[in-house]
XYZ file of C-alpha atoms in Angstrom:
771
model
C -24.701 -25.059 -9.230
C -26.502 -28.312 -8.972
C -26.307 -30.260 -5.776
C -24.381 -33.524 -5.382
C -26.582 -36.605 -5.791
C -26.322 -40.044 -4.311
C -28.883 -41.906 -6.450
C -28.765 -45.540 -7.285
C -26.814 -46.755 -10.314
C -29.819 -46.853 -12.633
C -33.073 -45.048 -13.107
C -35.021 -47.528 -15.166
C -32.748 -48.352 -18.069
C -30.621 -45.179 -17.586
C -27.421 -45.151 -15.612
C -26.544 -42.609 -12.951
C -23.429 -44.186 -11.336
C -20.079 -44.208 -13.174
C -16.522 -45.150 -12.435
C -13.392 -43.298 -13.201
C -10.387 -45.579 -14.029
C -6.913 -43.997 -13.857
C -4.876 -46.225 -15.908
C -1.347 -46.903 -14.432
C -2.420 -45.782 -10.856
C -0.432 -47.416 -8.176
C -1.550 -47.336 -4.596
C -5.044 -45.982 -4.000
C -3.461 -43.277 -1.754
C -1.831 -41.917 -4.928
C -5.228 -41.026 -6.453
C -5.518 -37.243 -6.981
C -8.714 -35.367 -6.039
C -10.914 -35.338 -9.058
C -14.255 -33.638 -9.798
C -16.653 -34.159 -12.592
C -18.831 -31.189 -13.801
C -21.779 -31.122 -16.158
C -21.964 -27.789 -18.001
C -25.003 -26.491 -19.862
C -25.437 -24.560 -23.055
C -25.016 -21.181 -21.353
C -21.969 -22.273 -19.473
C -23.864 -22.912 -16.327
C -22.920 -25.755 -13.991
C -25.692 -28.210 -13.967
C -24.020 -30.716 -11.613
C -20.793 -31.252 -9.706
C -19.537 -34.401 -8.071
C -16.251 -35.319 -6.309
C -14.952 -38.629 -7.398
C -14.768 -41.077 -4.510
C -11.696 -42.960 -3.293
C -13.121 -45.969 -5.109
C -13.344 -43.974 -8.365
C -17.148 -43.849 -8.252
C -19.186 -40.738 -9.198
C -22.753 -39.983 -9.944
C -24.058 -38.108 -13.011
C -27.886 -38.259 -13.310
C -29.130 -39.232 -16.716
C -31.344 -36.280 -16.978
C -28.502 -33.958 -16.231
C -26.328 -35.672 -18.932
C -29.136 -35.171 -21.472
C -29.129 -31.439 -20.763
C -25.417 -31.024 -20.664
C -23.330 -29.608 -23.481
C -20.035 -30.530 -21.989
C -18.585 -32.759 -19.241
C -15.408 -31.611 -17.502
C -13.141 -34.027 -15.554
C -10.244 -32.394 -13.701
C -8.368 -31.690 -10.515
C -10.820 -30.510 -7.852
C -10.323 -26.945 -6.654
C -12.103 -27.806 -3.386
C -14.695 -25.180 -4.232
C -17.030 -27.216 -6.293
C -15.082 -26.708 -9.512
C -11.954 -27.773 -11.178
C -8.531 -26.149 -12.105
C -8.778 -24.960 -15.704
C -5.230 -26.068 -16.421
C -5.650 -29.462 -14.984
C -8.847 -30.659 -16.737
C -10.066 -32.506 -19.799
C -13.318 -31.478 -21.443
C -15.697 -33.764 -23.382
C -18.666 -32.836 -25.487
C -21.682 -34.659 -23.990
C -21.974 -37.185 -26.806
C -18.206 -37.730 -26.713
C -18.352 -38.463 -22.983
C -21.038 -41.088 -23.630
C -18.906 -42.638 -26.435
C -15.882 -42.851 -24.133
C -17.705 -44.901 -21.472
C -17.282 -48.569 -21.421
C -19.832 -50.341 -19.230
C -20.085 -47.175 -17.132
C -16.350 -46.735 -16.773
C -14.436 -43.733 -18.021
C -10.680 -44.610 -18.441
C -7.972 -41.975 -18.548
C -4.446 -42.558 -19.710
C -1.595 -41.878 -17.304
C -0.310 -38.930 -19.399
C -3.765 -37.339 -18.937
C -4.553 -37.802 -15.305
C -1.052 -37.113 -14.134
C -1.786 -33.473 -14.875
C -4.449 -33.641 -12.125
C -1.717 -33.839 -9.593
C -0.427 -30.554 -8.361
C 3.046 -29.875 -6.920
C 5.155 -27.014 -5.772
C 7.346 -25.134 -8.115
C 9.853 -22.682 -6.752
C 12.388 -20.219 -8.078
C 14.966 -18.307 -6.098
C 17.639 -15.722 -6.777
C 18.785 -12.300 -5.652
C 18.788 -8.798 -7.067
C 21.569 -6.309 -7.051
C 22.135 -2.893 -8.566
C 25.481 -1.797 -9.971
C 26.200 1.888 -10.082
C 28.346 3.099 -12.993
C 29.517 6.449 -14.061
C 28.178 7.949 -17.328
C 31.515 7.331 -19.087
C 31.116 3.569 -18.511
C 27.716 3.475 -20.272
C 29.131 5.574 -23.115
C 32.140 3.293 -23.455
C 29.870 0.210 -23.610
C 27.660 1.730 -26.229
C 30.721 3.043 -28.183
C 32.428 -0.403 -28.151
C 29.236 -2.206 -29.246
C 28.312 0.281 -31.872
C 31.888 0.522 -33.300
C 31.836 -3.261 -33.770
C 28.336 -3.049 -35.143
C 29.306 -0.432 -37.776
C 32.264 -2.609 -38.799
C 30.255 -5.714 -38.987
C 27.424 -4.097 -41.041
C 29.954 -2.866 -43.562
C 31.436 -6.407 -43.869
C 28.020 -7.864 -44.186
C 27.162 -5.748 -47.094
C 30.336 -6.893 -48.932
C 30.162 -10.559 -48.204
C 27.421 -13.128 -48.795
C 26.529 -15.271 -45.800
C 27.573 -18.746 -47.172
C 31.195 -17.703 -47.522
C 31.566 -15.707 -44.389
C 32.990 -18.379 -42.162
C 36.109 -18.761 -44.325
C 36.685 -15.386 -45.884
C 37.432 -13.253 -42.805
C 39.337 -15.602 -40.756
C 42.748 -13.953 -41.328
C 41.511 -10.421 -40.777
C 40.008 -11.315 -37.389
C 43.226 -12.784 -36.083
C 45.252 -9.780 -37.348
C 42.982 -7.254 -35.810
C 42.877 -8.874 -32.496
C 46.671 -8.905 -32.194
C 47.283 -5.141 -32.861
C 48.394 -3.064 -29.814
C 45.917 -0.144 -30.286
C 43.054 -2.608 -30.014
C 44.167 -3.598 -26.515
C 44.603 0.034 -25.360
C 40.863 0.407 -25.815
C 38.915 -1.655 -23.195
C 36.824 -4.380 -24.825
C 33.197 -5.005 -23.792
C 34.374 -7.837 -21.459
C 36.940 -5.582 -19.954
C 34.294 -2.949 -19.278
C 31.844 -5.397 -17.809
C 34.597 -6.665 -15.453
C 35.596 -3.072 -14.569
C 35.800 -2.576 -10.797
C 32.532 -1.174 -9.593
C 30.312 -1.178 -6.551
C 27.212 -3.318 -6.495
C 24.782 -3.607 -3.597
C 21.666 -5.751 -2.955
C 18.252 -4.323 -3.714
C 15.939 -5.161 -0.918
C 12.828 -3.243 -1.804
C 10.874 -4.345 -4.720
C 8.601 -6.929 -6.395
C 9.664 -9.895 -8.626
C 7.434 -11.167 -11.430
C 8.383 -14.671 -12.672
C 7.842 -15.627 -16.381
C 8.305 -19.040 -17.897
C 8.671 -20.410 -21.408
C 9.300 -23.882 -22.909
C 12.057 -24.287 -25.352
C 12.764 -27.225 -27.501
C 16.451 -27.281 -28.684
C 18.571 -29.632 -30.535
C 22.421 -29.357 -30.097
C 24.357 -27.735 -32.951
C 26.458 -30.235 -34.735
C 29.316 -30.111 -37.277
C 28.336 -28.414 -40.548
C 24.891 -27.721 -39.117
C 22.919 -25.705 -41.696
C 21.401 -23.678 -38.847
C 24.832 -22.021 -38.364
C 24.295 -20.217 -41.611
C 20.753 -19.197 -40.504
C 22.168 -17.847 -37.264
C 24.691 -15.760 -39.137
C 22.044 -14.354 -41.364
C 19.871 -13.662 -38.357
C 22.820 -11.825 -36.710
C 23.484 -9.742 -39.630
C 19.998 -8.444 -39.690
C 20.166 -7.788 -35.942
C 23.391 -5.985 -36.036
C 22.184 -3.734 -38.882
C 19.356 -2.670 -36.655
C 21.582 -1.676 -33.706
C 22.268 2.037 -33.082
C 25.624 3.110 -34.726
C 27.754 6.102 -33.923
C 29.178 8.009 -36.859
C 32.849 7.253 -37.735
C 35.400 9.754 -36.150
C 36.348 12.730 -38.284
C 39.486 14.761 -38.298
C 37.546 17.891 -37.350
C 34.550 16.423 -35.387
C 31.499 18.566 -34.873
C 30.387 19.449 -31.313
C 29.395 16.192 -29.427
C 25.832 15.202 -29.618
C 23.623 15.071 -26.541
C 24.429 12.121 -24.196
C 22.694 8.850 -25.096
C 20.286 7.446 -22.485
C 21.774 3.932 -22.110
C 18.370 2.488 -21.045
C 16.985 3.621 -24.366
C 19.469 1.417 -26.281
C 19.142 -2.278 -26.908
C 22.220 -2.862 -24.787
C 20.548 -2.189 -21.452
C 16.972 -3.258 -22.126
C 14.880 -2.564 -19.086
C 17.907 -1.933 -16.977
C 19.285 -5.400 -17.637
C 22.387 -6.187 -19.660
C 21.411 -7.630 -23.065
C 24.143 -10.147 -23.870
C 22.831 -10.710 -27.383
C 22.989 -7.003 -28.289
C 26.290 -6.457 -26.588
C 27.964 -9.373 -28.234
C 26.131 -9.633 -31.562
C 28.751 -7.787 -33.640
C 31.662 -9.727 -32.003
C 29.827 -12.949 -32.469
C 29.104 -12.187 -36.003
C 32.706 -11.536 -36.838
C 33.759 -14.646 -34.892
C 31.349 -16.978 -36.666
C 32.309 -15.653 -40.052
C 35.981 -16.172 -39.357
C 36.228 -19.363 -37.441
C 36.541 -22.881 -38.941
C 33.195 -24.625 -39.344
C 34.158 -27.314 -36.873
C 34.647 -24.703 -34.094
C 31.346 -22.858 -34.780
C 29.210 -25.563 -33.231
C 31.031 -25.520 -29.902
C 31.030 -21.632 -30.033
C 27.226 -21.554 -30.296
C 26.516 -24.347 -27.822
C 28.554 -22.484 -25.267
C 26.565 -19.320 -25.521
C 22.882 -19.849 -24.523
C 21.827 -16.462 -25.884
C 22.970 -17.649 -29.332
C 21.636 -21.259 -29.067
C 18.201 -20.030 -28.184
C 17.994 -18.080 -31.372
C 17.781 -21.502 -33.010
C 15.297 -23.028 -30.536
C 11.631 -23.234 -30.761
C 10.298 -21.407 -27.568
C 6.810 -20.705 -26.422
C 5.513 -17.347 -25.523
C 6.374 -16.208 -21.971
C 3.645 -16.597 -19.362
C 3.724 -15.060 -15.864
C 3.601 -17.867 -13.393
C 4.351 -16.191 -10.043
C 5.132 -13.000 -8.199
C 6.784 -12.179 -4.916
C 8.817 -9.574 -2.971
C 12.459 -8.974 -2.193
C 13.646 -9.951 1.178
C 15.872 -7.662 3.418
C 19.049 -9.294 2.027
C 18.006 -8.741 -1.550
C 16.993 -12.425 -2.228
C 13.725 -13.809 -3.360
C 12.030 -17.167 -3.044
C 8.831 -17.490 -5.006
C 6.751 -20.684 -4.954
C 3.363 -21.715 -6.491
C 1.224 -24.850 -7.011
C 0.606 -26.186 -10.540
C -0.180 -29.467 -12.212
C 2.509 -31.770 -13.477
C 3.617 -30.742 -16.927
C 5.093 -33.389 -19.332
C 7.926 -32.130 -21.623
C 9.083 -33.615 -24.890
C 12.599 -34.909 -25.357
C 15.139 -32.030 -25.848
C 12.535 -29.616 -24.300
C 13.008 -27.785 -21.048
C 11.687 -24.761 -19.137
C 13.353 -21.408 -18.681
C 12.556 -18.477 -16.390
C 12.922 -14.731 -16.802
C 12.358 -12.140 -14.192
C 11.072 -8.600 -14.005
C 11.905 -6.495 -10.981
C 9.861 -3.425 -10.099
C 10.571 -0.884 -7.364
C 8.160 1.648 -5.919
C 9.730 4.599 -4.353
C 7.588 7.577 -3.538
C 4.763 8.063 -6.014
C 6.253 6.121 -8.854
C 6.867 2.500 -9.777
C 9.828 1.758 -12.027
C 10.988 -1.419 -13.701
C 14.586 -1.610 -12.761
C 15.303 -5.078 -14.327
C 13.479 -6.589 -17.227
C 14.742 -9.992 -18.164
C 12.070 -10.419 -20.856
C 13.228 -7.527 -23.032
C 16.867 -8.324 -22.273
C 16.530 -11.996 -23.284
C 17.885 -13.040 -19.941
C 16.513 -16.537 -19.345
C 17.558 -18.924 -16.611
C 17.259 -22.639 -16.144
C 14.942 -24.123 -13.505
C 16.839 -24.706 -10.325
C 19.355 -21.992 -11.120
C 19.870 -19.271 -8.466
C 20.584 -16.243 -10.591
C 21.917 -12.918 -9.489
C 19.845 -10.312 -11.379
C 21.865 -7.203 -11.937
C 20.226 -3.901 -12.610
C 22.210 -1.188 -14.304
C 19.308 1.335 -14.010
C 20.860 4.500 -12.443
C 17.583 5.070 -10.656
C 17.450 1.702 -8.875
C 17.794 2.043 -5.110
C 19.890 -0.335 -3.164
C 19.547 -1.445 0.408
C 21.927 1.114 1.800
C 19.641 3.758 0.143
C 16.218 2.456 0.982
C 16.848 0.425 4.129
C 16.080 -3.267 4.296
C 12.379 -2.631 3.555
C 11.108 -3.474 6.985
C 10.298 0.157 7.865
C 13.313 0.636 10.096
C 13.696 4.249 9.134
C 10.429 6.066 9.635
C 8.537 8.679 11.572
C 4.786 8.956 12.253
C 2.481 10.751 14.516
C 1.823 8.489 17.483
C -0.477 10.340 19.878
C -2.639 13.420 20.088
C -2.766 13.997 23.849
C -3.479 10.379 24.971
C -5.252 9.422 21.747
C -3.685 7.216 19.121
C -3.372 9.118 15.933
C -5.328 6.596 13.836
C -8.380 8.052 15.525
C -7.741 11.382 13.661
C -9.869 11.805 10.558
C -7.219 13.365 8.232
C -7.424 13.303 4.473
C -4.458 11.835 2.632
C -1.582 14.151 1.969
C -1.201 15.644 -1.501
C 1.961 17.445 -0.917
C 4.417 18.315 1.841
C 2.230 20.957 3.214
C -1.380 20.086 2.097
C -3.978 17.309 2.031
C -6.901 16.375 -0.054
C -10.003 18.459 0.120
C -11.601 18.042 3.623
C -15.204 17.312 4.378
C -17.394 17.892 7.483
C -15.683 15.136 9.408
C -12.033 15.970 8.559
C -9.737 16.939 11.334
C -11.900 15.408 14.047
C -11.165 12.622 16.514
C -12.844 9.249 16.701
C -14.335 8.262 13.340
C -16.314 5.426 15.010
C -18.485 5.426 18.147
C -16.329 4.226 21.016
C -17.105 1.813 23.941
C -18.250 4.542 26.350
C -19.748 7.995 26.503
C -16.359 9.720 26.646
C -15.470 8.345 23.235
C -18.368 9.795 21.299
C -17.300 9.960 17.653
C -16.185 13.032 15.696
C -14.976 15.232 18.458
C -13.330 18.505 17.627
C -10.033 19.491 19.186
C -9.156 22.604 21.365
C -7.031 23.950 24.047
C -3.371 22.731 24.308
C -2.901 19.823 22.076
C 0.151 17.639 22.796
C 1.685 15.836 19.833
C 3.936 12.806 20.266
C 5.774 11.260 17.234
C 7.605 7.911 16.826
C 11.045 8.446 15.512
C 12.627 5.071 14.692
C 16.213 4.408 15.658
C 16.970 3.863 11.990
C 16.620 7.573 11.372
C 19.733 8.127 13.316
C 21.871 5.952 11.116
C 24.694 7.637 9.341
C 23.013 7.032 5.891
C 20.119 9.322 7.049
C 21.439 11.252 10.002
C 18.056 12.701 11.179
C 18.946 15.056 14.144
C 16.265 17.724 14.386
C 12.609 18.133 13.769
C 10.334 21.216 13.358
C 6.665 21.570 13.642
C 4.567 24.243 12.081
C 0.906 25.222 11.715
C -0.878 26.818 8.856
C -4.560 27.505 8.244
C -6.100 25.374 5.512
C -8.569 26.447 2.749
C -11.587 24.565 1.567
C -9.413 22.397 -0.750
C -6.913 21.380 1.910
C -4.199 23.836 0.691
C -2.319 26.034 3.167
C -3.377 29.648 3.255
C -2.137 32.654 5.248
C 1.145 32.766 7.274
C 2.822 29.768 8.689
C 3.540 29.693 12.399
C 6.294 27.545 13.940
C 6.174 25.867 17.310
C 8.833 27.739 19.250
C 8.109 27.142 22.994
C 10.878 25.911 25.162
C 10.793 22.158 25.581
C 12.755 19.947 27.884
C 12.530 16.295 28.772
C 13.709 14.620 32.010
C 16.765 12.476 31.566
C 18.793 10.148 33.882
C 22.336 11.424 34.110
C 24.392 9.379 36.513
C 22.480 9.285 39.752
C 20.419 12.349 38.989
C 17.411 13.201 36.948
C 17.926 16.482 35.155
C 16.028 18.333 32.425
C 17.520 18.342 29.046
C 16.538 21.040 26.602
C 15.503 19.839 23.216
C 14.960 23.241 21.687
C 14.326 25.501 19.985
C 17.532 26.168 18.391
C 18.725 27.688 15.154
C 21.113 25.686 12.882
C 22.381 27.448 9.784
C 19.482 29.223 8.336
C 16.830 27.031 9.914
C 15.088 28.237 13.089
C 12.844 26.579 15.610
C 14.496 23.213 15.415
C 14.324 20.642 18.206
C 16.674 17.669 18.810
C 15.115 14.267 18.151
C 15.038 12.517 21.497
C 15.546 8.862 20.347
C 13.858 6.114 22.396
C 17.131 4.431 23.509
C 18.145 7.397 25.553
C 17.481 7.437 29.331
C 14.356 9.517 29.335
C 11.967 9.405 32.278
C 8.808 11.099 33.324
C 5.356 11.154 31.813
C 5.269 14.531 30.107
C 7.174 13.624 26.943
C 5.655 15.161 23.937
C 7.314 16.736 20.924
C 5.072 19.794 20.593
C 2.161 21.332 22.460
C 0.053 23.343 20.005
C -1.879 26.010 21.974
C -4.856 26.387 19.861
C -6.157 29.356 21.924
C -3.312 31.574 20.685
C -4.592 34.517 18.647
C -3.114 33.313 15.405
C -4.713 29.831 15.778
C -7.957 30.653 17.581
C -10.211 31.119 14.678
C -13.067 31.745 14.505
C -12.943 34.233 17.442
C -15.173 33.702 20.322
C -17.731 36.298 19.295
C -18.158 34.852 15.852
C -21.218 32.543 16.165
C -21.867 32.314 12.400
C -18.629 30.815 10.990
C -17.854 27.152 10.954
C -14.722 25.841 12.578
C -11.411 26.373 10.722
C -9.114 23.593 9.588
C -5.461 23.815 10.335
C -2.481 21.892 8.766
C 0.160 20.728 11.204
C 3.445 19.871 9.496
C 6.483 17.962 10.669
C 9.872 18.247 8.997
C 13.103 16.455 9.743
C 16.672 17.862 9.496
C 20.150 16.578 9.823
C 22.739 17.928 12.212
C 23.823 20.599 9.777
C 20.249 21.914 9.422
C 19.659 20.484 5.983
C 16.100 19.427 5.468
C 15.519 15.737 4.777
C 13.001 14.184 2.432
C 12.206 10.547 1.603
C 13.654 9.036 -1.572
C 11.458 9.610 -4.538
C 9.538 12.369 -2.717
C 9.262 15.704 -4.710
C 11.235 18.539 -3.329
C 9.402 20.912 -1.024
C 10.710 24.038 -2.680
C 11.305 25.733 0.610
C 14.522 27.792 1.252
C 17.620 25.916 2.366
C 19.324 22.712 1.353
C 17.102 19.655 1.071
C 18.534 16.121 0.713
C 16.763 12.899 -0.253
C 17.355 10.061 2.241
C 16.233 6.487 2.691
C 13.448 6.945 5.136
C 9.677 7.303 5.235
C 7.111 9.592 6.580
C 4.146 7.408 7.565
C 0.564 7.845 8.617
C -1.027 5.606 11.274
C -4.530 4.887 9.709
C -5.927 1.823 11.522
C -5.769 0.329 15.068
C -2.821 -1.826 15.939
C -3.427 -5.490 15.321
C -5.616 -4.949 12.285
C -4.991 -6.852 9.103
C -1.971 -5.593 7.204
C 0.328 -2.738 8.008
C -1.106 -0.238 10.382
C 0.744 2.657 8.769
C 1.038 3.805 5.111
C 3.814 5.726 3.437
C 3.444 9.503 2.852
C 5.618 10.146 -0.155
C 6.238 13.830 0.299
C 9.014 16.057 1.769
C 7.164 16.567 5.124
C 4.401 14.973 7.201
C 1.161 16.984 7.290
C -2.049 16.175 9.166
C -5.236 18.169 9.104
C -6.753 19.207 12.419
C -10.043 20.907 13.267
C -10.083 22.805 16.458
C -12.752 25.161 17.796
C -12.267 26.811 21.199
C -15.718 28.633 21.172
C -17.616 27.746 24.308
C -21.202 26.204 24.439
C -24.083 28.366 25.432
C -26.856 27.562 27.887
C -29.577 30.255 28.418
C -32.835 30.027 30.160
C -34.761 32.948 28.767
C -38.232 32.484 30.389
C -40.330 30.096 32.465
C -43.397 28.709 30.886
C -46.819 27.680 32.573
C -49.406 26.134 30.558
C -47.646 27.492 27.363
C -47.507 31.028 28.643
C -43.940 32.328 29.186
C -42.728 34.974 31.694
C -39.304 36.635 32.301
C -40.243 37.957 35.805
C -37.337 37.692 38.198
C -39.320 36.052 40.933
C -41.987 33.534 39.858
C -44.526 31.733 42.010
C -46.617 29.543 39.886
C -49.775 28.102 41.157
C -52.581 26.178 39.521
C -54.408 22.803 39.314
C -52.358 19.651 39.443
C -52.548 19.160 35.728
C -50.917 22.520 35.029
C -47.733 22.241 33.000
C -44.339 23.608 33.530
C -41.555 24.164 30.911
C -38.779 26.520 30.100
C -37.965 28.653 27.127
C -34.259 28.174 26.308
C -31.277 28.561 24.075
C -28.633 25.651 23.940
C -26.013 25.700 21.182
C -22.413 25.610 20.205
C -21.376 27.953 17.342
C -20.601 24.962 15.154
C -23.567 22.595 15.582
C -21.381 19.553 14.739
C -19.632 19.951 18.064
C -22.609 19.834 20.420
C -22.634 16.601 22.267
C -26.008 17.095 23.910
C -28.056 19.402 26.031
C -30.531 18.612 28.888
C -32.751 20.316 31.445
C -33.051 19.010 34.927
C -34.978 20.162 37.955
C -34.485 19.739 41.753
C -37.098 20.145 44.397
C -36.524 21.755 47.802
C -34.067 20.362 50.222
C -32.410 16.931 50.275
C -33.850 16.025 46.832
C -33.036 12.613 45.317
C -34.186 10.295 42.766
C -35.425 7.950 45.439
C -37.769 10.520 46.953
C -38.929 11.928 43.566
C -37.184 15.181 44.096
C -35.133 15.005 40.880
C -36.559 15.033 37.405
C -35.996 16.402 33.825
C -37.793 18.224 31.111
C -37.831 16.601 27.584
C -35.360 18.138 25.143
C -36.294 16.368 21.872
C -34.129 18.876 19.850
C -30.867 17.669 21.464
C -28.158 17.330 20.241
C -29.179 19.928 17.677
C -28.611 23.617 18.304
C -31.511 25.482 19.893
C -31.982 29.228 19.712
C -28.691 30.085 18.100
C -29.049 33.666 16.862
C -30.694 34.796 14.665
C -33.027 32.028 15.636
C -35.275 32.520 18.687
C -35.503 30.362 21.788
C -37.903 27.405 21.992
C -39.958 25.788 24.652
C -38.758 22.542 26.283
C -41.128 19.599 26.949
C -43.179 19.910 30.046
C -43.939 18.159 33.366
C -47.252 18.593 35.307
C -47.311 20.286 38.681
C -48.503 17.049 40.186
C -45.638 15.134 38.708
C -43.063 17.558 40.058
C -44.615 17.829 43.469
C -45.134 14.023 44.058
C -42.967 12.763 46.870
C -42.014 9.199 46.983
C -41.634 7.431 50.381
C -41.638 3.693 49.892
C -43.235 1.481 51.102
C -45.727 4.236 51.797
C -47.824 5.500 48.867
C -46.692 8.573 47.067
C -47.812 11.983 48.510
C -48.482 15.086 46.418
C -46.991 18.088 48.174
C -49.152 21.232 48.134
C -46.237 23.501 47.233
C -42.353 23.715 47.089
C -39.520 25.570 45.685
C -37.576 24.335 42.730
C -34.328 24.945 40.765
C -34.163 24.131 37.052
C -30.815 23.832 35.286
C -29.957 23.788 31.511
C -26.704 22.214 30.519
C -25.173 22.306 27.095
C -22.164 19.970 26.285
C -19.520 20.479 23.606
C -17.409 17.777 22.127
C -14.199 19.658 22.446
C -11.181 17.670 23.648
C -7.392 17.978 23.584
C -6.982 14.218 23.118
C -6.077 13.739 26.679
C -8.983 15.068 28.760
C -12.111 13.151 27.531
C -14.606 15.078 29.561
C -17.158 17.228 27.722
C -16.789 20.970 28.286
C -20.220 22.404 29.263
C -22.167 25.547 30.084
C -24.934 25.752 32.599
C -27.640 28.176 33.664
C -30.038 27.629 36.611
C -33.370 29.330 37.451
C -35.338 29.248 40.716
C -39.149 29.199 41.111
C -41.942 27.824 43.244
C -44.914 25.665 42.445
C -48.205 25.351 44.256
C -51.382 23.285 43.521
C -54.574 25.080 44.317
């Protein structure tokens, strides 16, 4: 993009400075922000310039010579213009438009450079109807459609208004016709509707130009002909027979034109009735009839193609308010804008359109606050999904004292499984922490306390979550469960204030119905006290969990799947709406709650938890209880190793000392580090030079893990190890002294609460002397 220029008005005989005149502009403060762009042959921006408050802008002559187009429009404050609020000139046209260096724009052109807010609002509800209601609607509409299509084939359109007038009035007065509910009766039938408070709303707009229908308007005949074609295309049920065959399979109402996209299609429902009425009524009544029915009038209007102009989400009360900025738009006389809405709802793994005003032809005027009614049987209302603010949910909160977002767990792919794990899966701390005790990718081990957050909304009558259950199963290489499932079944009690006392209250395990190992959910608004409040403590050292066994040095650590299930007071398993059934024994009910996974630290951008759309909540853990190994196999002098029990090593001051050693954990990923330190004589300290270390460049890698052999450490000289520091006096080299050398191997294993590193040590003693 070219840089802005501030050259003088002329370069020789060529002009650089121009003025933009907005014809009809009032006060200078009303001037919109305008930018001028020069665009080259390859659509590259050669120059951009904001128009000043005085209307002046620069466009270098050499740039104008190279330009293919000049664009003038509303500035987007990013060095460009809004495409829908701009006017484009060919370069030679731009020159031709200039008058003494001034480009004048008519008011109707530059008004589009002004942006203003446009808003729509409304609400969404879903109405639940029984299958018979849908069938009755379809039957009523198709019966009229069949009758209307027969009449249409017998009568020509020009005479339809007068010919059937008597037959319509006679049919409407018969008693049998009133014993069968009409379409209007069915629509007004008592039913229960409720707001939809979870979903997205897409806003579409079109511009229609309509002229009112007048007496003897020839367009009425066109409309009748149009309705005849439309009615003939509607689905028609066969006429009743004296001995009817077995009933056909039930019709899916959403696959008929009457409930397009879950919305009621007024035109389809009323087309047959309207056709009969227009054929029968006097011509002087037809105009008022059509003008009073927008869905008919708009069949005679000229309307543009719908364009999506905005999108938003439903609020907890089922309402929506969607706004966007756009340039002013000028409409011709008898033209106006209409809006249609598409409502989509995501529950579980699927997204479904529950209301489609486009396909239903449901258009609304600007400023109208419509109530969009979905008749989709699979639309979920607020009392089924909750208000959409996550009020009914459960997620894993802490592992020991570690927030669960620090667990590297693959995303769930089923109620009891996750995506294929990698080498980091199931470990704690994906990132290096602020101190040594938060080194990343630590394996778990020992007793692992799990604490969950059960929101109070789970207790609401519509959900009724009362119990939970936790189980453990080994995972295979693909993240699928394998082997037997073990259920947490240890006694668990929390301390609770009862009157003036603090007493333990047992949470479980209990058996309810056919479900065993259930624990009561201790909701947070109860009077719990004490610090030891966890929902399960998985003892990973138990034989069924403690794999690989301690003597197995070759196998990598094993992944385990830890699964949480929720049950109601009757022991029925609960799963989130839209989640596939688990297939486990026992009753399982879909309820309006969510399992969620905490995946990022609190305070991060966006929601810190994400839905888990399955019948249970499963995380993958990697624990390994095998201990680290530290083994000093031999002492090494000048590269020569010895395994004698008592070693007195003497030689020149430049003689070297090292150790041969093994330092490893069975799974190398879980070695934090290893090191070798030495201590001299009595009262050794760093200040007197009595403490030192041998280099271990292989750390934190495994050293000497069988079948590999031990290796030598780095070395120190005898003089280095025997030098005594005594500031301010000069260092003194001792002739001889005893030493201890210690090898320490650290593992990363943690239970999430104790952040210390488990370690193994071995110490050897020896003496050094300088000849």
